[in-house]
Short mmCIF file of C-alpha atoms in Angstrom, two decimals:
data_model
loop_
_atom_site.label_atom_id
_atom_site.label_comp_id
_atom_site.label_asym_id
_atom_site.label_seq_id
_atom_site.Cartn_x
_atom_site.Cartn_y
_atom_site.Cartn_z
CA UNK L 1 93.48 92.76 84.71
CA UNK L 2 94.04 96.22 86.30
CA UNK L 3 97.56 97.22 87.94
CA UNK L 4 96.20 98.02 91.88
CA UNK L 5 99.15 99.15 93.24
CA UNK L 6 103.43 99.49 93.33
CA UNK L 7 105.28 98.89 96.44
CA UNK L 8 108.60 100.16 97.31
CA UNK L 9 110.57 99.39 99.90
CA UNK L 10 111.83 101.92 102.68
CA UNK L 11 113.87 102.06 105.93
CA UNK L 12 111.76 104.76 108.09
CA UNK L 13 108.21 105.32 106.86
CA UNK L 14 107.56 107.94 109.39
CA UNK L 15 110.23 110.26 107.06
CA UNK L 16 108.57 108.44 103.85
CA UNK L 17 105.21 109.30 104.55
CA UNK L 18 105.42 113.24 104.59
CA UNK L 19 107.22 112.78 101.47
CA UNK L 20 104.82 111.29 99.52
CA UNK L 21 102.09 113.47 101.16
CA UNK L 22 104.10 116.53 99.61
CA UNK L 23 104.24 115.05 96.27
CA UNK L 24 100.71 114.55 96.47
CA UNK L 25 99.40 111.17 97.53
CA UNK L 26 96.84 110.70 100.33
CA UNK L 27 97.55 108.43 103.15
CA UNK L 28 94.43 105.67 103.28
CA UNK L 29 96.75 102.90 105.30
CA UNK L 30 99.27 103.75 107.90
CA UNK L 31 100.71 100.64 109.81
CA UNK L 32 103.69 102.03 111.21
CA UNK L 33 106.44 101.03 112.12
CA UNK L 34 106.07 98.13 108.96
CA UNK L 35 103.49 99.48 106.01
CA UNK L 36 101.53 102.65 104.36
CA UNK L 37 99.76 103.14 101.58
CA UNK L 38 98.41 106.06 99.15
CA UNK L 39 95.87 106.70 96.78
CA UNK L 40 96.42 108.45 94.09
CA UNK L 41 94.29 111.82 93.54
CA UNK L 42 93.70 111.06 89.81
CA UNK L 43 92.23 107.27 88.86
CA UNK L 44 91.54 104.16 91.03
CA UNK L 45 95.42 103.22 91.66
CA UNK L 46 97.42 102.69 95.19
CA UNK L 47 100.98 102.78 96.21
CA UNK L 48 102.53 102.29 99.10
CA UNK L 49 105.85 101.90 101.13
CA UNK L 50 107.11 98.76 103.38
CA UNK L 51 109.63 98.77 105.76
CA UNK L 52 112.58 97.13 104.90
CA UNK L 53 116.36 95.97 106.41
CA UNK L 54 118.02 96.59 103.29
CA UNK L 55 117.59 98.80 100.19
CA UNK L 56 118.28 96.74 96.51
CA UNK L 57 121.30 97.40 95.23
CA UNK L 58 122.02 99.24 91.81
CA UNK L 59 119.74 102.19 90.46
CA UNK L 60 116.63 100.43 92.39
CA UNK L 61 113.04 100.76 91.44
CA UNK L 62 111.34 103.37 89.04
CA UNK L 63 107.99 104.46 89.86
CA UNK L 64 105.90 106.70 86.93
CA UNK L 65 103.48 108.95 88.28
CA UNK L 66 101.74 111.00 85.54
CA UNK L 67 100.44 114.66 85.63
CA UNK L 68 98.61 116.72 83.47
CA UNK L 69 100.10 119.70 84.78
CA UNK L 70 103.93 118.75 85.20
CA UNK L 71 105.87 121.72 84.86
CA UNK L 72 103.18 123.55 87.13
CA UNK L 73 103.04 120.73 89.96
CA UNK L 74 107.33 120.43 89.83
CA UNK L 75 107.66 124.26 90.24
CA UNK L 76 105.41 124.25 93.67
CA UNK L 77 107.22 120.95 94.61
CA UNK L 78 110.45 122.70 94.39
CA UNK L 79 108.84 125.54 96.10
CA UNK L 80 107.81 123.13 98.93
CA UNK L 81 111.49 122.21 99.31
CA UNK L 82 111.32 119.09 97.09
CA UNK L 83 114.33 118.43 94.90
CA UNK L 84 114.91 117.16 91.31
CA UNK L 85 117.22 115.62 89.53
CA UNK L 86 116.02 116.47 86.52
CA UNK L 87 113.93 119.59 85.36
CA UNK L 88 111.16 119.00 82.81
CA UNK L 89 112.30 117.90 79.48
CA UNK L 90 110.78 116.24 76.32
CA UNK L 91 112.14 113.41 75.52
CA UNK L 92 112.93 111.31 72.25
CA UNK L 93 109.83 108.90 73.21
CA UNK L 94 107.36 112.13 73.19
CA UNK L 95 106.96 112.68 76.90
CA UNK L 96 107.94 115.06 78.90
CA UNK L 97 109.66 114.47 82.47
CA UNK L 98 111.02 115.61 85.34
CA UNK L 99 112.74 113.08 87.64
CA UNK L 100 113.59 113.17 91.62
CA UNK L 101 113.96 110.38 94.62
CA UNK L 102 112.28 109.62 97.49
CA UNK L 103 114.13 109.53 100.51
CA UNK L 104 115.05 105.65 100.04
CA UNK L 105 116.84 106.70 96.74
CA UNK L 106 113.62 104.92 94.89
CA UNK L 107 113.64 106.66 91.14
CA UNK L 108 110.40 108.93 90.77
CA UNK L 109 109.39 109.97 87.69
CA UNK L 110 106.66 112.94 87.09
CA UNK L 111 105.89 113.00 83.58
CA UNK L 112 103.09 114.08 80.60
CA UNK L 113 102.65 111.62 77.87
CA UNK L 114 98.48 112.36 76.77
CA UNK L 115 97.55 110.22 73.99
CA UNK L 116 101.36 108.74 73.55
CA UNK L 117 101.96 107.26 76.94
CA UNK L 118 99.51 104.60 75.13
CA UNK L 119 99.10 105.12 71.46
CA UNK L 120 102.78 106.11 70.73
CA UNK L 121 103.41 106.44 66.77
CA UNK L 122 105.18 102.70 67.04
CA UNK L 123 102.55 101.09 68.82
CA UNK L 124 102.73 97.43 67.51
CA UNK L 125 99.39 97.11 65.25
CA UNK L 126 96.91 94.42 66.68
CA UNK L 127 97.48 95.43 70.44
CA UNK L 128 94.30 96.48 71.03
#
């Protein structure tokens, strides 16, 4: 099995969509006024954005996009006019992140983990 792609909702994709092109993503399926989705530029993964009535309630969804070259990549966001929440940091679980949201208020998360985002130090033995 092979995560394909995340979904999150939104109420006007036609503000969503430059968004996500700024951070990055490339547009493959636009179905306005309901649907779009991205590719990613690095592996074989998709996300996209649906239109919604409603936004959940609470702190929402949390979406992890990885870069090698975080602290580059959030300093020519920023200079593109994106905004962060949170500068790049290293945190106690030995990756480093900077953290923003989308229009919709959906939690974004830029971050470098290399070899721990899967092999952490307390990966549970056997899990191979």
């Amino acid at each position: 099995m092979n995560l394909n792609q995340v979904t999150v909702p939104s109420l006007d994709l036609e503000k969503s969509i430059p968004f996500y092109e700024k951070l990055g993503l490339k547009l493959i399926v636009e179905s306005l006024p309901h649907y779009a989705r991205f590719e990613c530029p690095d592996g074989g993964s998709t996300f996209s954005i649906h239109l919604t009535d409603k936004l959940p309630k609470g702190e929402g969804v949390y979406v992890y996009f990885e870069c090698d070259d975080l602290d580059q990549r959030v300093e020519n966001l920023k200079k593109e006019g994106i905004q962060f929440d949170q500068e790049p940091v290293d945190q106690r679980w030995l990756w480093r992140e900077a953290r923003l949201k989308d229009l919709d208020g959906n939690q974004l998360i830029l971050f470098y983990a290399g070899e721990n985002r899967l092999n952490p130090p307390w990966r549970i033995n056997g899990a191979d």
